[in-house]
Short mmCIF file of C-alpha atoms and ligand atoms in Angstrom, two decimals:
data_model
loop_
_atom_site.label_atom_id
_atom_site.label_comp_id
_atom_site.label_asym_id
_atom_site.label_seq_id
_atom_site.Cartn_x
_atom_site.Cartn_y
_atom_site.Cartn_z
CA UNK A 1 0.44 -0.03 0.09
CA UNK A 2 1.54 3.76 -0.91
CA UNK A 3 2.43 6.39 1.86
CA UNK A 4 -0.36 8.30 3.27
CA UNK A 5 -1.12 11.40 1.40
CA UNK A 6 -1.65 13.64 4.62
CA UNK A 7 0.30 13.26 8.28
CA UNK A 8 -2.47 14.25 10.15
CA UNK A 9 -5.98 14.74 8.74
CA UNK A 10 -8.81 16.11 11.40
CA UNK A 11 -12.40 16.18 10.15
CA UNK A 12 -14.41 18.97 12.27
CA UNK A 13 -18.26 17.39 12.52
CA UNK A 14 -18.71 13.92 11.91
CA UNK A 15 -21.44 13.10 10.15
CA UNK A 16 -22.06 11.48 7.03
CA UNK A 17 -19.84 12.94 4.97
CA UNK A 18 -16.59 12.97 7.74
CA UNK A 19 -17.56 9.21 8.84
CA UNK A 20 -17.76 8.59 4.97
CA UNK A 21 -14.44 9.97 4.58
CA UNK A 22 -12.72 8.37 7.67
CA UNK A 23 -13.63 5.50 6.05
CA UNK A 24 -12.44 6.25 2.61
CA UNK A 25 -9.28 7.31 3.98
CA UNK A 26 -8.51 4.03 5.79
CA UNK A 27 -9.86 2.36 3.37
CA UNK A 28 -6.79 3.32 0.61
CA UNK A 29 -4.16 4.22 3.35
CA UNK A 30 -4.80 7.83 3.05
CA UNK A 31 -3.55 9.70 6.02
CA UNK A 32 -1.17 8.57 8.79
CA UNK A 33 -3.38 9.78 11.59
CA UNK A 34 -7.10 10.77 11.55
CA UNK A 35 -8.45 13.33 14.72
CA UNK A 36 -11.83 14.16 15.06
CA UNK A 37 -14.60 16.59 16.65
CA UNK A 38 -18.14 16.92 16.63
CA UNK A 39 -20.14 19.81 18.68
CA UNK A 40 -22.11 17.13 20.97
CA UNK A 41 -20.64 14.77 23.58
CA UNK A 42 -23.48 12.42 22.17
CA UNK A 43 -22.08 12.30 18.97
CA UNK A 44 -18.07 12.30 20.03
CA UNK A 45 -19.20 9.05 22.12
CA UNK A 46 -20.65 7.62 19.16
CA UNK A 47 -17.49 8.35 17.12
CA UNK A 48 -15.29 6.84 19.85
CA UNK A 49 -17.19 3.72 20.42
CA UNK A 50 -16.97 2.74 16.42
CA UNK A 51 -13.59 3.60 16.03
CA UNK A 52 -14.58 5.79 13.57
CA UNK A 53 -11.29 8.42 13.58
CA UNK A 54 -8.13 7.54 15.88
CA UNK A 55 -8.72 10.38 18.40
CA UNK A 56 -12.09 12.01 19.46
CA UNK A 57 -11.43 15.38 20.53
CA UNK A 58 -13.46 17.65 22.64
CA UNK A 59 -12.70 20.80 20.91
CA UNK A 60 -11.98 21.29 16.99
CA UNK A 61 -9.12 23.38 17.91
CA UNK A 62 -7.62 20.26 19.78
CA UNK A 63 -8.39 17.96 16.59
CA UNK A 64 -6.71 20.70 14.24
CA UNK A 65 -3.42 21.52 16.26
CA UNK A 66 -0.69 20.18 13.97
CA UNK A 67 -2.77 18.53 11.59
CA UNK A 68 -1.85 18.79 7.86
CA UNK A 69 -5.28 19.14 6.67
CA UNK A 70 -8.49 20.25 8.49
CA UNK A 71 -11.78 19.47 7.00
CA UNK A 72 -14.52 21.22 7.91
CA UNK A 73 -17.47 18.94 7.78
CA UNK A 74 -20.46 21.00 9.55
CA UNK A 75 -23.37 22.49 8.31
CA UNK A 76 -22.72 25.43 5.86
CA UNK A 77 -23.94 27.86 8.80
CA UNK A 78 -21.53 26.42 11.40
CA UNK A 79 -18.25 27.08 9.14
CA UNK A 80 -17.26 30.60 10.18
CA UNK A 81 -17.70 29.85 14.09
CA UNK A 82 -15.41 26.71 13.90
CA UNK A 83 -12.75 28.38 11.57
CA UNK A 84 -12.70 31.29 14.14
CA UNK A 85 -11.62 28.80 16.74
CA UNK A 86 -9.45 26.61 14.85
CA UNK A 87 -7.26 29.65 13.20
CA UNK A 88 -4.77 30.18 16.07
CA UNK A 89 -3.86 26.37 16.22
CA UNK A 90 -3.13 26.00 12.58
CA UNK A 91 -0.16 25.03 11.57
CA UNK A 92 1.86 26.77 8.86
CA UNK A 93 1.98 24.74 5.29
CA UNK A 94 -1.49 23.17 6.62
CA UNK A 95 -4.51 22.90 4.39
CA UNK A 96 -8.40 23.80 5.48
CA UNK A 97 -10.62 22.65 3.09
CA UNK A 98 -14.35 21.64 4.02
CA UNK A 99 -17.24 19.93 2.23
CA UNK A 100 -20.37 21.85 2.27
CA UNK A 101 -22.59 22.51 -0.51
CA UNK A 102 -22.59 25.71 -1.28
CA UNK A 103 -19.36 27.65 -2.07
CA UNK A 104 -19.72 31.64 -2.08
CA UNK A 105 -21.11 31.85 1.41
CA UNK A 106 -17.99 29.19 2.75
CA UNK A 107 -15.48 31.13 1.42
CA UNK A 108 -16.85 34.09 2.34
CA UNK A 109 -17.58 32.75 6.01
CA UNK A 110 -14.10 30.90 6.21
CA UNK A 111 -11.67 32.52 3.63
CA UNK A 112 -11.02 35.75 6.23
CA UNK A 113 -9.94 33.63 9.23
CA UNK A 114 -7.28 31.57 7.63
CA UNK A 115 -4.02 32.71 8.98
CA UNK A 116 -1.27 33.74 6.77
CA UNK A 117 0.84 30.62 5.33
CA UNK A 118 -2.10 28.12 5.43
CA UNK A 119 -3.62 26.89 1.65
CA UNK A 120 -7.38 27.23 1.87
CA UNK A 121 -9.22 25.07 -0.84
CA UNK A 122 -12.98 24.04 -0.69
CA UNK A 123 -14.08 21.32 -2.39
CA UNK A 124 -17.60 19.50 -2.82
CA UNK A 125 -17.94 15.88 -2.97
CA UNK A 126 -21.46 15.61 -5.39
CA UNK A 127 -22.30 12.62 -2.91
CA UNK A 128 -24.21 12.25 0.09
CA UNK A 129 -27.60 10.27 1.34
CA UNK A 130 -30.64 11.16 3.50
CA UNK A 131 -29.25 9.72 6.43
CA UNK A 132 -26.90 11.75 9.08
CA UNK A 133 -24.62 11.32 11.55
CA UNK A 134 -21.51 9.27 12.61
CA UNK A 135 -22.79 5.73 11.91
CA UNK A 136 -24.30 6.76 8.61
CA UNK A 137 -20.92 7.03 6.56
CA UNK A 138 -19.32 4.12 4.34
CA UNK A 139 -16.95 3.60 2.60
CA UNK A 140 -17.81 3.77 -1.14
CA UNK A 141 -19.98 6.85 -0.69
CA UNK A 142 -17.33 8.58 -3.04
CA UNK A 143 -16.82 6.09 -5.35
CA UNK A 144 -17.18 7.00 -8.77
CA UNK A 145 -18.88 10.76 -8.01
CA UNK A 146 -17.52 13.99 -8.55
CA UNK A 147 -15.63 16.20 -6.26
CA UNK A 148 -15.20 19.53 -7.06
CA UNK A 149 -12.45 21.64 -6.01
CA UNK A 150 -13.07 25.16 -5.89
CA UNK A 151 -9.93 27.08 -5.35
CA UNK A 152 -9.62 30.58 -3.93
CA UNK A 153 -7.76 33.39 -5.19
CA UNK A 154 -3.95 32.29 -4.90
CA UNK A 155 -4.42 29.09 -3.83
CA UNK A 156 -1.76 27.03 -4.09
CA UNK A 157 -1.11 24.47 -7.20
CA UNK A 158 0.48 21.87 -4.79
CA UNK A 159 -1.69 22.21 -1.87
CA UNK A 160 -4.66 21.59 -4.67
CA UNK A 161 -3.03 18.79 -6.06
CA UNK A 162 -2.56 17.12 -2.91
CA UNK A 163 -6.11 17.86 -1.89
CA UNK A 164 -7.45 16.28 -5.28
CA UNK A 165 -5.29 13.40 -4.95
CA UNK A 166 -7.15 12.99 -1.59
CA UNK A 167 -10.71 12.95 -3.45
CA UNK A 168 -9.51 10.22 -6.31
CA UNK A 169 -7.67 8.03 -3.57
CA UNK A 170 -11.28 8.39 -1.51
CA UNK A 171 -12.42 7.07 -5.60
CA UNK A 172 -14.19 10.60 -6.39
CA UNK A 173 -13.44 11.99 -9.77
CA UNK A 174 -11.88 15.88 -9.47
CA UNK A 175 -13.15 18.32 -11.44
CA UNK A 176 -12.54 22.39 -10.46
CA UNK A 177 -14.95 25.17 -10.77
CA UNK A 178 -15.31 28.75 -9.92
CA UNK A 179 -17.57 29.17 -6.59
CA UNK A 180 -20.59 31.13 -8.39
CA UNK A 181 -20.70 28.60 -11.39
CA UNK A 182 -20.43 26.05 -8.28
CA UNK A 183 -23.78 27.35 -6.95
CA UNK A 184 -25.64 27.92 -9.76
CA UNK A 185 -25.23 24.26 -10.95
CA UNK A 186 -26.08 22.81 -7.40
CA UNK A 187 -28.67 25.00 -7.96
CA UNK A 188 -30.40 22.90 -10.73
CA UNK A 189 -29.07 19.55 -10.27
CA UNK A 190 -29.55 19.86 -6.27
CA UNK A 191 -30.79 22.12 -4.34
CA UNK A 192 -34.10 23.04 -6.39
CA UNK A 193 -34.93 19.34 -6.71
CA UNK A 194 -34.86 19.00 -2.76
CA UNK A 195 -37.09 22.62 -2.76
CA UNK A 196 -39.79 20.85 -4.72
CA UNK A 197 -39.29 17.19 -3.15
CA UNK A 198 -40.13 19.22 0.21
CA UNK A 199 -43.11 21.35 -1.18
CA UNK A 200 -44.80 17.79 -2.78
CA UNK A 201 -44.25 15.81 0.51
CA UNK A 202 -45.23 18.61 2.38
CA UNK A 203 -48.31 19.20 -0.10
CA UNK A 204 -49.23 15.42 0.44
CA UNK A 205 -48.99 16.18 4.50
CA UNK A 206 -51.52 19.03 4.34
CA UNK A 207 -53.91 17.03 2.51
CA UNK A 208 -53.96 14.58 5.72
CA UNK A 209 -53.37 11.96 2.97
CA UNK A 210 -49.89 10.59 4.18
CA UNK A 211 -51.26 9.82 7.96
CA UNK A 212 -54.50 8.31 6.37
CA UNK A 213 -52.25 5.54 4.58
CA UNK A 214 -53.42 5.52 1.48
CA UNK A 215 -50.50 7.94 0.01
CA UNK A 216 -47.83 5.48 1.90
CA UNK A 217 -49.94 2.48 0.95
CA UNK A 218 -50.17 3.24 -2.37
CA UNK A 219 -47.01 5.33 -2.61
CA UNK A 220 -45.42 5.05 -6.49
CA UNK A 221 -42.15 5.61 -7.17
CA UNK A 222 -42.75 9.51 -7.81
CA UNK A 223 -43.99 10.27 -4.16
CA UNK A 224 -41.71 8.00 -2.45
CA UNK A 225 -38.70 8.87 -4.35
CA UNK A 226 -39.79 12.83 -2.87
CA UNK A 227 -40.11 11.19 0.42
CA UNK A 228 -36.78 10.08 -0.01
CA UNK A 229 -35.03 13.58 -0.93
CA UNK A 230 -37.10 14.98 1.69
CA UNK A 231 -36.15 13.37 4.90
CA UNK A 232 -32.50 15.26 4.59
CA UNK A 233 -31.02 16.79 7.39
CA UNK A 234 -33.41 19.69 8.47
CA UNK A 235 -30.13 21.89 9.49
CA UNK A 236 -27.86 20.84 6.37
CA UNK A 237 -30.86 22.10 3.81
CA UNK A 238 -31.74 25.38 5.94
CA UNK A 239 -28.30 26.38 5.36
CA UNK A 240 -27.95 25.35 2.03
CA UNK A 241 -31.04 27.72 1.02
CA UNK A 242 -30.39 30.75 3.50
CA UNK A 243 -27.08 30.75 1.58
CA UNK A 244 -27.62 29.84 -2.09
CA UNK A 245 -30.28 32.48 -2.01
CA UNK A 246 -29.71 34.43 -5.22
CA UNK A 247 -29.16 30.98 -7.28
CA UNK A 248 -32.32 28.98 -5.99
CA UNK A 249 -34.36 32.11 -6.36
CA UNK A 250 -33.06 32.52 -9.77
CA UNK A 251 -33.91 28.45 -10.61
CA UNK A 252 -37.22 28.50 -8.71
CA UNK A 253 -38.31 31.62 -10.97
CA UNK A 254 -37.70 29.61 -14.35
CA UNK A 255 -38.96 26.22 -12.50
CA UNK A 256 -41.87 28.48 -12.05
CA UNK A 257 -42.64 29.37 -15.37
CA UNK A 258 -42.46 26.15 -16.50
CA UNK A 259 -44.88 24.58 -14.54
CA UNK A 260 -47.26 27.56 -15.58
CA UNK A 261 -46.46 26.28 -18.91
CA UNK A 262 -47.41 22.79 -18.25
CA UNK A 263 -50.35 23.72 -16.03
CA UNK A 264 -51.90 25.33 -19.25
CA UNK A 265 -51.14 22.31 -21.64
CA UNK A 266 -52.78 19.90 -19.50
CA UNK A 267 -55.92 22.75 -18.91
CA UNK A 268 -55.74 23.27 -22.97
CA UNK A 269 -55.26 19.63 -23.53
CA UNK A 270 -52.33 20.59 -25.44
CA UNK A 271 -50.60 17.23 -25.57
CA UNK A 272 -47.91 18.10 -28.38
CA UNK A 273 -46.81 20.00 -25.58
CA UNK A 274 -46.48 17.69 -22.88
CA UNK A 275 -45.12 14.62 -25.54
CA UNK A 276 -42.32 17.00 -26.56
CA UNK A 277 -41.63 18.51 -23.37
CA UNK A 278 -41.38 14.68 -21.49
CA UNK A 279 -39.60 13.56 -24.70
CA UNK A 280 -36.80 15.94 -23.93
CA UNK A 281 -36.45 15.24 -20.22
CA UNK A 282 -35.71 11.70 -21.27
CA UNK A 283 -32.98 12.22 -23.03
CA UNK A 284 -31.20 14.14 -19.84
CA UNK A 285 -32.23 10.74 -17.86
CA UNK A 286 -30.29 8.12 -20.36
CA UNK A 287 -27.64 10.82 -20.53
CA UNK A 288 -26.58 10.79 -16.52
CA UNK A 289 -26.84 7.29 -16.73
CA UNK A 290 -24.31 7.10 -19.72
CA UNK A 291 -22.05 9.05 -17.51
CA UNK A 292 -22.45 6.50 -14.87
CA UNK A 293 -23.65 9.06 -12.36
CA UNK A 294 -26.60 6.30 -11.97
CA UNK A 295 -27.54 3.36 -12.73
CA UNK A 296 -31.00 2.07 -15.09
CA UNK A 297 -32.16 -0.36 -12.51
CA UNK A 298 -35.52 0.10 -11.93
CA UNK A 299 -35.12 0.11 -7.55
CA UNK A 300 -36.52 3.74 -6.83
CA UNK A 301 -33.91 4.49 -4.71
CA UNK A 302 -34.26 1.41 -2.34
CA UNK A 303 -30.78 0.07 -3.48
CA UNK A 304 -27.61 1.13 -1.23
CA UNK A 305 -25.84 2.61 -4.53
CA UNK A 306 -28.87 4.52 -5.83
CA UNK A 307 -29.54 6.12 -2.55
CA UNK A 308 -26.94 8.15 -3.03
CA UNK A 309 -27.77 11.42 -4.03
CA UNK A 310 -26.12 15.13 -4.48
CA UNK A 311 -26.19 17.85 -1.76
P1 NAP B 401 -24.46 15.23 9.32
O1 NAP B 401 -24.37 14.02 9.31
O2 NAP B 401 -25.98 16.45 9.77
O3 NAP B 401 -23.30 16.13 10.26
C1 NAP B 401 -22.90 17.19 10.69
C2 NAP B 401 -22.05 17.34 11.49
O4 NAP B 401 -21.55 18.49 12.15
C3 NAP B 401 -22.07 16.75 12.97
O5 NAP B 401 -21.43 15.51 13.51
C4 NAP B 401 -22.79 17.78 13.76
O6 NAP B 401 -22.51 17.34 15.10
C5 NAP B 401 -21.27 18.70 13.32
N1 NAP B 401 -21.62 19.78 13.85
C6 NAP B 401 -22.79 20.86 13.43
N2 NAP B 401 -22.52 21.80 14.09
C7 NAP B 401 -21.52 22.06 14.66
C8 NAP B 401 -20.83 23.03 15.42
N3 NAP B 401 -21.30 24.31 15.49
N4 NAP B 401 -19.43 22.44 15.78
C9 NAP B 401 -18.78 21.25 15.76
N5 NAP B 401 -19.45 20.19 15.10
C10 NAP B 401 -20.92 20.45 14.14
O7 NAP B 401 -23.93 16.37 8.20
P2 NAP B 401 -23.55 15.79 6.75
O8 NAP B 401 -24.45 15.52 5.76
O9 NAP B 401 -22.54 15.17 6.79
O10 NAP B 401 -23.08 17.17 6.08
C11 NAP B 401 -22.07 17.92 6.75
C12 NAP B 401 -21.60 19.01 5.32
O11 NAP B 401 -21.45 18.33 4.02
C13 NAP B 401 -22.65 20.38 5.49
O12 NAP B 401 -21.90 21.21 4.92
C14 NAP B 401 -23.47 20.11 3.96
O13 NAP B 401 -23.49 21.45 2.72
C15 NAP B 401 -22.17 18.75 3.37
N6 NAP B 401 -22.45 17.82 2.61
C16 NAP B 401 -23.63 17.62 2.73
C17 NAP B 401 -23.91 16.07 1.70
C18 NAP B 401 -25.26 15.54 1.86
O14 NAP B 401 -25.81 15.39 0.93
N7 NAP B 401 -25.45 15.00 3.44
C19 NAP B 401 -23.17 15.96 0.40
C20 NAP B 401 -22.37 16.96 0.10
C21 NAP B 401 -22.08 18.11 1.21
P3 NAP B 401 -23.54 17.05 16.22
O15 NAP B 401 -24.24 15.38 15.65
O16 NAP B 401 -23.01 16.63 17.59
O17 NAP B 401 -24.93 17.75 16.09
#
């Protein structure tokens, strides 16, 4: 097995993404030592009990002290406080990264706290499930998925290449993207779809048919898939919408226009419009399967692999 890419990696936040990183780093011997910290004692105890990392620390600063790589794996709204706390202990030459689902807001929150001589290289793995917490992670989460690296001004090329090598070692493909473009792309591919899923499940709940069991009993793929997405962590998704406001509102505006057009086509009986529209969308699905980002298997999100989604 090859030598680790980083001597010591600190994971701040020990939820789905951090725990998957810990498993994936161990699988390929990518880190000499992994330290970790989570806000609550309960999560820290669970992490220690399952041996998730080599050392569970009571504070973020303790975990980050002396680390070669510190990865912020907390909800986007918590990034600034963590960055402020760890700043004084970061060692010169170390890299700070994150896995936040929104990039511009994280850069604005974290960059001002990064000391001279420390590299800041934001990243976002496009992989996730609706499960949270330290027990939710698994080593294969990032296999064959994309990790977008979003370098900031003057990001060091060697430090960026090293972080890319870590993500590739964890099974991901790496691409580099500008923060604003990232936030717009994710608003289309992930954030707005989540909002729509939350809305659809909320509507069914409002109609009080979910608890009446008919909606559950007869839930075909459509509604069932929405419920899976709508089961995602409320804190994480609250923060995504609060921090990727502009791009989400932009895409939501377009979505609403298209929805009105479809609504009109249904009312006026314009079958050609509906058929053309659905033909176009079907081709997009084919493209995703051809790109290896999903399988054509009709398991409607129940299998482990297809339960993955993007944050
Ligand atoms: P998660 O499973 O809910 O875990 C979040 C972790 O952050 C928990 O260990 C939590 O500790 C800790 N935490 C929260 N606030 C904290 C604070 N102020 N200080 C220290 N620790 C704190 O979340 P996740 O799904 O791993 O998401 C983590 C990040 O990855 C988020 O920024 C999210 O946007 C991003 N992301 C998520 C997905 C996805 O699909 N889930 C995909 C890609 C990227 P406690 O348990 O003690 O509360």
